[in-house]
């Protein structure tokens, strides 16, 4: 199947439910091994190390509410992306940045967090993804004049230009008055699949049809779907080398939470689960060999467990406050959507940062539900705590990158500036604000060139 930015149809697929089948296969395969132990429904809160080497983690068993520390020899962080930082998002509700934040608080750098992917087709009003496969099968985007506007932006690739290009074209159409108004008042464009015919839609895009019918009341074989760009992927993540190793010995990161930079500033469709497979294998083998090497583990710094316990129980669980954390979470994600979306500029980003910092000062750190078992109120407030730190990293990185590259499009700096910005952004934790550094980009076979479709 064709996806955006491809030069040939190279995405293998299973109808439009690829992830579903991948997860089933992975889970089935894991069941065949007696030596894989699952800790289902545990919430990891911190990574413990002695400054150089990994020692363990702390975690809450959600079914009992008990807090534990685990001594361990190696860790692979695979906690996924954090797209729920944005209010209009394709991600699962649990996709908050607690994994990114854990590494950040433990002193590891977050890299290139300003590069956030906005997928062109989030259905209105929910933001649920309408897969690029819909355009891969021949779906069109239309503006309010009924025009297939992508021909003006990407004459050869049309709707299958890369996601950042299509999303920018859509937002340009909207800002120039050629968008539609959804019944909720939100600006959008139309994704037209009618010409594909009902039979093909049912055979190849059944999930899209079901999503449109259930979440928008639209049968795509009869009516176009209302869509707009939606937060879909984080190119940035925990800074790793090409083998997925982090700055702490014994800790690797793989999957969307990691930034080994395979996607550069803009991931192409279907490359993420491929990344999970490749770096799952690489980091898995390296971590296993590291353990088999049998170096004695460093002494376990118990005082860090006590510090973490204090942070979450005194600071959050027993926190006193009057401001509703769910409203704060909603407001935070709306600020991100408004100020650090497809097109960015200095004024919006600075305003976004100011608003996020002001919001953070409010007294939202409290948990009303004091139950031990499955206390989602507690985990939600811990997630919010991590959202603030990582939102700030995205905003300061985006302010600092005064150029346009990949998914980071600045209207005040519309060109790519290799002279000043051909580098990675690294953000390190500090109690006041993130400390930004740069890291050189390794260029091997492919030199950066202007993308033209
Ligand atoms: C709707 C949608 C469709 C997509 N379609 C495609 C596609 O077709 N092809 C493609 O290549 N990519 C696709 N992507 C992107 C791709 O699915 C993700 O990048 C990829 O699944 C990430 O996998 P992961 O294993 O790194 O993280 P995840 O699959 O997000 O898994 C992370 C896991 O870590 C757990 N976790 C997080 N924090 C904690 C904590 N503190 N304690 C304990 N556990 C924790 C989470 O519960 C979760 O189980 C899609 C993404 C979305 C949102």
Coordinates of C-alpha atoms and ligand atoms in Angstrom, one line a residue:
X1 CA 0.0 0.0 0.0
X2 CA 1.1 3.6 -0.7
X3 CA 1.6 6.0 2.2
X4 CA 2.7 9.7 2.3
X5 CA 6.1 10.5 1.0
X6 CA 6.8 7.1 -0.4
X7 CA 8.5 6.6 -3.8
X8 CA 6.9 3.2 -4.2
X9 CA 4.1 1.3 -2.4
X10 CA 6.0 -0.4 0.4
X11 CA 3.7 -0.5 3.4
X12 CA 2.6 -4.1 4.2
X13 CA -0.8 -4.0 5.8
X14 CA -3.7 -6.0 7.2
X15 CA -6.9 -4.2 6.1
X16 CA -6.8 -1.0 8.1
X17 CA -6.1 -2.7 11.4
X18 CA -2.3 -3.2 11.2
X19 CA -1.6 -2.3 14.9
X20 CA -4.3 -4.6 16.1
X21 CA -2.8 -7.6 14.4
X22 CA 0.7 -6.7 15.3
X23 CA -0.2 -6.5 19.0
X24 CA -2.1 -9.8 18.9
X25 CA 0.9 -11.5 17.3
X26 CA 3.3 -10.0 19.8
X27 CA 1.2 -11.0 22.8
X28 CA 0.6 -14.5 21.4
X29 CA 4.3 -14.9 20.8
X30 CA 5.1 -13.8 24.4
X31 CA 2.7 -16.4 25.7
X32 CA 4.9 -19.1 24.3
X33 CA 7.8 -18.3 26.6
X34 CA 7.6 -19.3 30.3
X35 CA 10.4 -17.0 31.3
X36 CA 8.5 -13.8 30.3
X37 CA 6.8 -12.4 33.4
X38 CA 4.2 -9.7 32.9
X39 CA 3.6 -7.0 35.4
X40 CA 0.1 -6.0 34.1
X41 CA -1.4 -2.9 35.6
X42 CA 1.6 -1.5 37.3
X43 CA 2.6 2.2 37.1
X44 CA 6.3 2.9 37.0
X45 CA 7.2 6.2 38.7
X46 CA 11.0 6.5 38.6
X47 CA 14.3 5.2 37.4
X48 CA 17.0 4.6 40.0
X49 CA 20.7 4.8 39.2
X50 CA 23.9 5.7 41.0
X51 CA 24.8 8.5 38.6
X52 CA 26.4 6.2 36.1
X53 CA 24.8 2.7 36.3
X54 CA 21.2 1.6 36.4
X55 CA 20.0 0.1 39.7
X56 CA 16.3 -0.3 39.4
X57 CA 12.9 1.3 39.3
X58 CA 10.0 2.3 41.6
X59 CA 6.4 1.3 40.7
X60 CA 2.9 1.2 42.1
X61 CA 0.9 -2.0 41.8
X62 CA -2.4 -0.6 40.8
X63 CA -4.6 -3.4 42.1
X64 CA -3.3 -2.9 45.7
X65 CA -2.0 0.6 45.6
X66 CA 1.3 -0.6 47.1
X67 CA 4.5 1.1 46.3
X68 CA 7.5 -1.1 45.4
X69 CA 11.1 -0.7 44.4
X70 CA 12.7 -3.3 42.0
X71 CA 16.4 -4.0 41.9
X72 CA 17.4 -4.8 38.3
X73 CA 20.4 -5.1 36.1
X74 CA 19.1 -3.6 32.9
X75 CA 16.2 -1.6 31.7
X76 CA 14.6 -1.0 28.3
X77 CA 12.2 2.0 28.4
X78 CA 9.4 1.4 25.9
X79 CA 6.6 3.6 27.3
X80 CA 5.6 5.1 23.9
X81 CA 4.7 8.6 22.8
X82 CA 3.0 11.4 24.6
X83 CA 0.4 12.7 22.2
X84 CA -2.1 13.4 24.9
X85 CA -0.2 16.6 25.6
X86 CA -2.4 17.9 22.8
X87 CA -6.2 18.2 23.1
X88 CA -6.8 17.1 19.5
X89 CA -4.9 13.8 19.3
X90 CA -5.1 10.3 17.8
X91 CA -3.4 8.7 20.8
X92 CA -4.8 6.5 23.5
X93 CA -5.8 8.4 26.7
X94 CA -2.9 6.7 28.5
X95 CA -0.3 8.2 26.1
X96 CA 1.0 10.8 28.5
X97 CA 4.7 11.6 29.0
X98 CA 5.4 9.8 32.3
X99 CA 8.0 7.5 30.6
X100 CA 9.8 10.4 29.0
X101 CA 9.6 12.4 32.2
X102 CA 11.0 9.6 34.3
X103 CA 14.1 9.5 32.1
X104 CA 14.3 13.3 32.1
X105 CA 14.1 13.5 35.9
X106 CA 16.7 10.8 36.1
X107 CA 19.1 13.1 34.2
X108 CA 18.8 11.6 30.7
X109 CA 18.3 14.1 27.9
X110 CA 15.2 14.5 25.9
X111 CA 16.1 15.0 22.2
X112 CA 14.3 16.9 19.4
X113 CA 11.1 17.2 21.3
X114 CA 10.0 20.2 19.2
X115 CA 9.4 17.9 16.2
X116 CA 5.8 16.8 16.7
X117 CA 3.9 15.1 13.8
X118 CA 0.4 16.3 12.9
X119 CA -1.3 13.7 10.8
X120 CA -3.6 15.4 8.2
X121 CA -6.7 13.4 8.9
X122 CA -8.1 13.4 12.4
X123 CA -11.9 12.9 12.2
X124 CA -14.0 15.6 13.8
X125 CA -15.0 16.1 16.5
X126 CA -13.0 13.3 18.4
X127 CA -9.6 13.4 16.6
X128 CA -9.6 9.6 16.0
X129 CA -7.3 8.7 13.2
X130 CA -8.5 8.2 9.6
X131 CA -5.5 6.2 8.4
X132 CA -3.3 7.5 5.6
X133 CA -4.2 4.2 4.0
X134 CA -7.5 5.9 3.0
X135 CA -5.5 8.3 0.8
X136 CA -3.2 5.4 -0.1
X137 CA -6.3 3.7 -1.6
X138 CA -7.1 6.9 -3.6
X139 CA -9.0 9.2 -1.2
X140 CA -9.0 12.9 -2.0
X141 CA -8.9 16.0 0.1
X142 CA -11.3 18.8 -0.9
X143 CA -11.7 22.4 0.1
X144 CA -15.0 24.3 0.2
X145 CA -14.8 25.1 -3.5
X146 CA -14.8 21.4 -4.2
X147 CA -11.2 21.7 -5.3
X148 CA -8.6 19.0 -4.9
X149 CA -6.2 21.6 -3.5
X150 CA -3.2 19.4 -3.0
X151 CA -2.4 19.8 -6.7
X152 CA -1.3 23.4 -5.9
X153 CA 1.1 22.3 -3.1
X154 CA 2.5 18.9 -4.3
X155 CA 1.6 18.4 -8.0
X156 CA 3.2 15.0 -8.3
X157 CA 2.4 13.4 -4.9
X158 CA -0.9 15.2 -4.3
X159 CA -2.6 13.8 -1.1
X160 CA 0.4 11.4 -0.7
X161 CA 3.0 14.1 0.0
X162 CA 4.5 13.6 3.4
X163 CA 2.3 14.3 6.4
X164 CA 3.9 17.7 7.3
X165 CA 3.4 19.0 3.8
X166 CA -0.3 17.9 3.6
X167 CA -1.0 19.3 7.1
X168 CA 0.5 22.6 6.2
X169 CA -1.5 22.8 3.0
X170 CA -4.7 22.1 4.9
X171 CA -4.0 24.8 7.5
X172 CA -3.2 27.2 4.7
X173 CA -6.5 26.4 2.9
X174 CA -8.3 27.0 6.2
X175 CA -6.5 30.3 7.0
X176 CA -7.1 31.6 3.5
X177 CA -10.9 30.9 4.0
X178 CA -11.3 27.8 1.9
X179 CA -12.1 25.5 4.8
X180 CA -15.4 24.2 6.1
X181 CA -16.9 24.8 9.5
X182 CA -17.8 21.6 11.4
X183 CA -21.0 21.7 13.4
X184 CA -18.8 22.2 16.5
X185 CA -17.4 25.4 15.0
X186 CA -14.0 23.9 14.3
X187 CA -12.4 24.5 10.9
X188 CA -11.9 21.5 8.7
X189 CA -11.6 20.1 5.2
X190 CA -13.2 17.1 3.6
X191 CA -11.8 13.6 2.9
X192 CA -13.7 12.1 0.0
X193 CA -13.7 8.3 -0.4
X194 CA -17.0 8.1 -2.3
X195 CA -15.4 7.3 -5.7
X196 CA -13.7 4.2 -4.2
X197 CA -17.1 2.6 -3.9
X198 CA -18.7 0.8 -1.0
X199 CA -17.3 -2.7 -1.9
X200 CA -13.6 -1.5 -1.7
X201 CA -14.3 0.5 1.4
X202 CA -15.8 -2.5 3.2
X203 CA -13.1 -4.8 2.0
X204 CA -10.0 -2.6 2.5
X205 CA -11.0 0.1 4.9
X206 CA -13.6 -1.5 7.3
X207 CA -12.2 0.3 10.4
X208 CA -12.4 3.7 8.7
X209 CA -16.0 3.0 7.8
X210 CA -16.9 1.9 11.3
X211 CA -15.1 4.9 12.9
X212 CA -16.8 7.4 10.5
X213 CA -20.2 5.8 11.1
X214 CA -19.9 5.6 14.9
X215 CA -18.0 8.7 15.7
X216 CA -19.1 11.1 13.1
X217 CA -22.4 9.6 11.8
X218 CA -21.0 9.6 8.2
X219 CA -21.0 6.7 5.8
X220 CA -17.9 7.4 3.7
X221 CA -19.3 5.6 0.7
X222 CA -22.0 8.3 0.6
X223 CA -20.5 11.4 2.2
X224 CA -17.0 12.9 2.7
X225 CA -15.5 12.9 6.1
X226 CA -14.7 16.1 8.1
X227 CA -11.0 16.1 9.0
X228 CA -8.2 18.4 10.2
X229 CA -4.5 17.9 11.2
X230 CA -4.2 16.0 14.5
X231 CA -1.3 15.3 16.9
X232 CA -0.1 11.8 15.9
X233 CA 3.6 11.1 16.7
X234 CA 6.6 12.4 18.5
X235 CA 9.8 12.3 16.5
X236 CA 11.7 13.3 19.6
X237 CA 12.3 11.2 22.7
X238 CA 14.9 10.0 25.1
X239 CA 18.3 10.7 23.6
X240 CA 19.9 7.4 22.5
X241 CA 22.7 6.4 20.3
X242 CA 22.1 4.3 17.2
X243 CA 21.9 1.1 19.4
X244 CA 19.2 2.6 21.6
X245 CA 21.6 3.1 24.5
X246 CA 20.9 6.1 26.8
X247 CA 23.4 8.1 28.8
X248 CA 23.0 5.8 31.8
X249 CA 24.8 2.5 31.6
X250 CA 22.3 -0.4 31.6
X251 CA 19.4 1.7 30.3
X252 CA 18.2 1.5 26.7
X253 CA 15.1 3.0 25.1
X254 CA 13.1 1.6 22.1
X255 CA 10.0 2.5 20.2
X256 CA 8.3 5.9 20.2
X257 CA 9.7 7.0 23.5
X258 CA 13.2 6.8 22.1
X259 CA 15.0 9.2 19.8
X260 CA 17.7 7.4 17.9
X261 CA 16.8 9.9 15.2
X262 CA 15.8 7.3 12.6
X263 CA 12.8 9.5 11.6
X264 CA 14.7 12.8 11.5
X265 CA 12.4 15.7 11.8
X266 CA 9.4 14.0 10.2
X267 CA 8.4 10.3 10.3
X268 CA 6.9 8.6 7.3
X269 CA 3.8 6.4 7.7
X270 CA 4.3 2.8 8.8
X271 CA 7.9 3.5 9.9
X272 CA 7.1 3.5 13.6
X273 CA 6.1 -0.1 14.2
X274 CA 9.1 -1.0 12.0
X275 CA 11.2 1.0 14.3
X276 CA 9.7 -0.8 17.3
X277 CA 10.6 -4.2 15.7
X278 CA 14.2 -3.3 14.8
X279 CA 15.1 -1.5 18.0
X280 CA 13.2 -3.9 20.1
X281 CA 15.6 -6.6 18.8
X282 CA 18.7 -4.5 19.0
X283 CA 18.1 -3.2 22.5
X284 CA 16.8 -6.6 23.7
X285 CA 19.9 -8.4 22.6
X286 CA 22.2 -5.7 24.0
X287 CA 20.4 -5.6 27.4
X288 CA 20.4 -9.4 27.6
X289 CA 24.2 -9.6 26.8
X290 CA 24.8 -6.8 29.4
X291 CA 23.1 -8.9 32.0
X292 CA 24.9 -12.1 30.9
X293 CA 28.2 -10.3 31.2
X294 CA 27.5 -10.7 34.9
X295 CA 29.1 -7.5 36.3
X296 CA 28.0 -7.2 39.9
X297 CA 25.3 -4.6 40.2
X298 CA 26.1 -1.3 41.9
X299 CA 24.9 -0.8 45.5
X300 CA 21.2 0.0 45.5
X301 CA 20.7 3.7 46.5
X302 CA 17.8 3.2 48.9
X303 CA 17.6 6.9 49.7
X304 CA 16.4 7.6 46.2
X305 CA 13.4 5.3 46.8
X306 CA 12.6 7.3 49.9
X307 CA 12.9 10.6 47.9
X308 CA 10.6 9.2 45.2
X309 CA 8.1 8.0 47.8
X310 CA 8.1 11.5 49.3
X311 CA 7.7 13.1 45.8
X312 CA 4.6 11.2 44.9
X313 CA 2.9 10.6 48.3
X314 CA 3.7 13.9 50.1
X315 CA 3.8 16.0 47.0
X316 CA 0.9 14.6 45.1
X317 CA -1.3 12.0 46.9
X318 CA -1.4 14.0 50.2
X319 CA -1.2 17.3 48.4
X320 CA -3.7 20.0 49.3
X321 CA -5.2 22.1 46.6
X322 CA -8.5 23.4 45.3
X323 CA -8.0 23.5 41.5
X324 CA -9.5 20.6 39.5
X325 CA -6.6 18.7 37.9
X326 CA -8.7 17.4 35.1
X327 CA -9.6 21.0 34.1
X328 CA -5.9 21.9 34.3
X329 CA -5.0 18.9 32.1
X330 CA -7.6 19.9 29.5
X331 CA -6.4 23.5 29.5
X332 CA -2.8 22.5 29.2
X333 CA -3.5 20.3 26.2
X334 CA -5.6 23.1 24.6
X335 CA -2.7 25.5 25.0
X336 CA -0.4 23.1 23.3
X337 CA -2.9 22.6 20.5
X338 CA -3.3 26.3 20.0
X339 CA 0.3 27.5 20.4
X340 CA 2.5 24.7 19.2
X341 CA 0.5 23.2 16.4
X342 CA 1.2 22.8 12.6
X343 CA 2.4 26.4 12.1
X344 CA 4.3 28.1 14.9
X345 CA 5.8 31.5 15.6
X346 CA 7.8 33.2 18.3
X347 CA 4.8 35.1 19.8
X348 CA 2.5 32.1 20.1
X349 CA 5.2 29.9 21.4
X350 CA 6.3 32.4 24.0
X351 CA 2.7 33.0 25.0
X352 CA 2.2 29.2 25.2
X353 CA 5.2 28.8 27.5
X354 CA 4.0 31.7 29.7
X355 CA 0.5 30.2 30.0
X356 CA 1.9 26.7 30.7
X357 CA 4.1 28.1 33.5
X358 CA 1.3 30.1 35.0
X359 CA -1.1 27.1 34.9
X360 CA 1.6 25.0 36.6
X361 CA 1.6 27.3 39.6
X362 CA -2.0 26.6 40.3
X363 CA -2.8 24.3 43.2
X364 CA -3.8 21.2 41.2
X365 CA -1.5 18.7 43.0
X366 CA -4.1 16.9 45.1
X367 CA -5.9 13.6 44.9
X368 CA -9.5 13.5 46.1
X369 CA -10.0 9.8 45.8
X370 CA -8.0 8.1 48.7
X371 CA -8.8 4.5 47.6
X372 CA -5.8 2.1 47.4
X373 CA -7.2 -0.1 44.6
X374 CA -7.0 1.2 41.0
X375 CA -6.7 4.8 42.0
X376 CA -6.9 6.4 38.6
X377 CA -7.3 9.8 40.2
X378 CA -3.8 9.4 41.6
X379 CA -2.2 8.2 38.4
X380 CA -3.9 10.9 36.4
X381 CA -2.5 13.6 38.6
X382 CA 1.0 12.0 38.4
X383 CA 0.6 12.0 34.6
X384 CA -0.4 15.7 34.7
X385 CA 2.8 16.4 36.7
X386 CA 4.9 14.8 33.9
X387 CA 2.9 16.6 31.2
X388 CA 3.9 20.0 32.5
X389 CA 7.7 19.2 32.4
X390 CA 7.5 17.7 28.9
X391 CA 5.2 20.4 27.5
X392 CA 7.8 22.9 28.6
X393 CA 10.6 21.0 26.8
X394 CA 8.6 21.0 23.6
X395 CA 7.9 24.7 23.8
X396 CA 11.4 25.9 24.7
X397 CA 12.9 23.6 22.0
X398 CA 10.4 25.1 19.5
X399 CA 11.3 28.6 20.5
X400 CA 15.0 28.0 20.3
X401 CA 14.8 26.4 16.8
X402 CA 14.4 29.5 14.7
X403 CA 14.0 27.8 11.4
X404 CA 11.6 25.4 9.6
X405 CA 12.6 21.8 9.3
X406 CA 10.4 18.8 8.8
X407 CA 7.4 18.9 11.1
X408 CA 8.6 22.1 12.8
X409 CA 7.2 25.0 10.7
X410 CA 7.9 28.5 11.9
X411 CA 6.0 31.2 9.9
X412 CA 8.6 33.8 11.2
X413 CA 11.5 31.6 10.0
X414 CA 10.1 29.7 7.0
X415 CA 13.4 28.3 5.6
X416 CA 15.6 25.5 6.8
X417 CA 18.8 27.0 8.2
X418 CA 21.5 24.3 8.1
X419 CA 24.2 26.9 9.0
X420 CA 22.7 27.5 12.4
X421 CA 20.4 24.6 13.1
X422 CA 21.6 21.4 11.6
X423 CA 21.9 19.9 15.1
X424 CA 19.8 18.0 17.6
X425 CA 18.2 19.8 20.6
X426 CA 19.0 18.2 23.9
X427 CA 17.0 19.1 27.0
X428 CA 18.2 18.3 30.5
X429 CA 16.2 18.5 33.7
X430 CA 16.7 21.3 36.1
X431 CA 14.5 22.4 39.0
X432 CA 13.9 25.8 37.4
X433 CA 13.6 25.2 33.7
X434 CA 15.1 22.8 31.1
X435 CA 18.7 23.3 30.2
X436 CA 19.1 23.2 26.4
X437 CA 22.2 21.9 24.6
X438 CA 22.9 20.9 21.1
X439 CA 24.2 17.7 19.7
X440 CA 25.7 17.2 16.2
X441 CA 23.7 15.4 13.5
X442 CA 25.5 12.4 12.0
X443 CA 25.1 12.5 8.3
X444 CA 26.1 9.4 6.4
X445 CA 24.9 8.4 3.0
X446 CA 22.0 10.8 2.5
X447 CA 22.7 14.6 2.6
X448 CA 19.8 16.9 3.6
X449 CA 18.1 18.2 0.5
X450 CA 14.9 20.2 -0.1
X451 CA 11.9 18.0 -0.4
X452 CA 9.9 18.7 -3.5
X453 CA 6.8 16.8 -4.5
Ligands
LIG1 C1 -4.1 5.7 16.0 C2 -2.7 5.4 15.6 C3 -2.4 4.7 14.5 C4 -1.1 4.4 14.1 N1 -0.8 3.6 13.0 C5 0.5 3.3 12.7 C6 0.8 2.5 11.6 O1 -0.1 2.1 10.8 N2 2.0 2.2 11.3 C7 3.1 2.6 12.1 O2 4.2 2.3 11.9 N3 2.8 3.4 13.2 C8 1.5 3.8 13.5 N4 1.3 4.5 14.6 C9 2.4 4.9 15.5 C10 2.7 3.6 16.3 O3 1.6 2.9 16.6 C11 3.4 4.0 17.7 O4 4.4 4.9 17.5 C12 3.9 2.7 18.3 O5 2.8 1.8 18.5 C13 4.6 3.0 19.6 O6 4.9 1.7 20.2 P1 5.6 1.7 21.6 O7 5.7 0.2 21.9 O8 6.8 2.5 21.5 O9 4.7 2.4 22.6 P2 3.1 2.1 23.0 O10 2.5 1.1 22.0 O11 2.5 3.4 23.2 O12 3.3 1.3 24.3 C14 3.8 1.9 25.5 C15 3.3 1.1 26.7 O13 4.0 1.6 27.9 C16 3.0 1.6 28.9 N5 3.4 2.7 29.9 C17 3.6 4.0 29.6 N6 3.9 4.6 30.8 C18 4.0 3.7 31.7 C19 4.3 3.7 33.1 N7 4.6 4.9 33.7 N8 4.3 2.6 33.8 C20 4.0 1.4 33.2 N9 3.7 1.3 31.9 C21 3.7 2.4 31.2 C22 1.7 2.0 28.2 O14 0.6 1.6 29.0 C23 1.8 1.1 26.9 O15 1.4 -0.2 27.1 C24 0.0 4.8 15.0 C25 -0.3 5.6 16.1 C26 -1.6 5.9 16.5 C27 -1.9 6.7 17.7

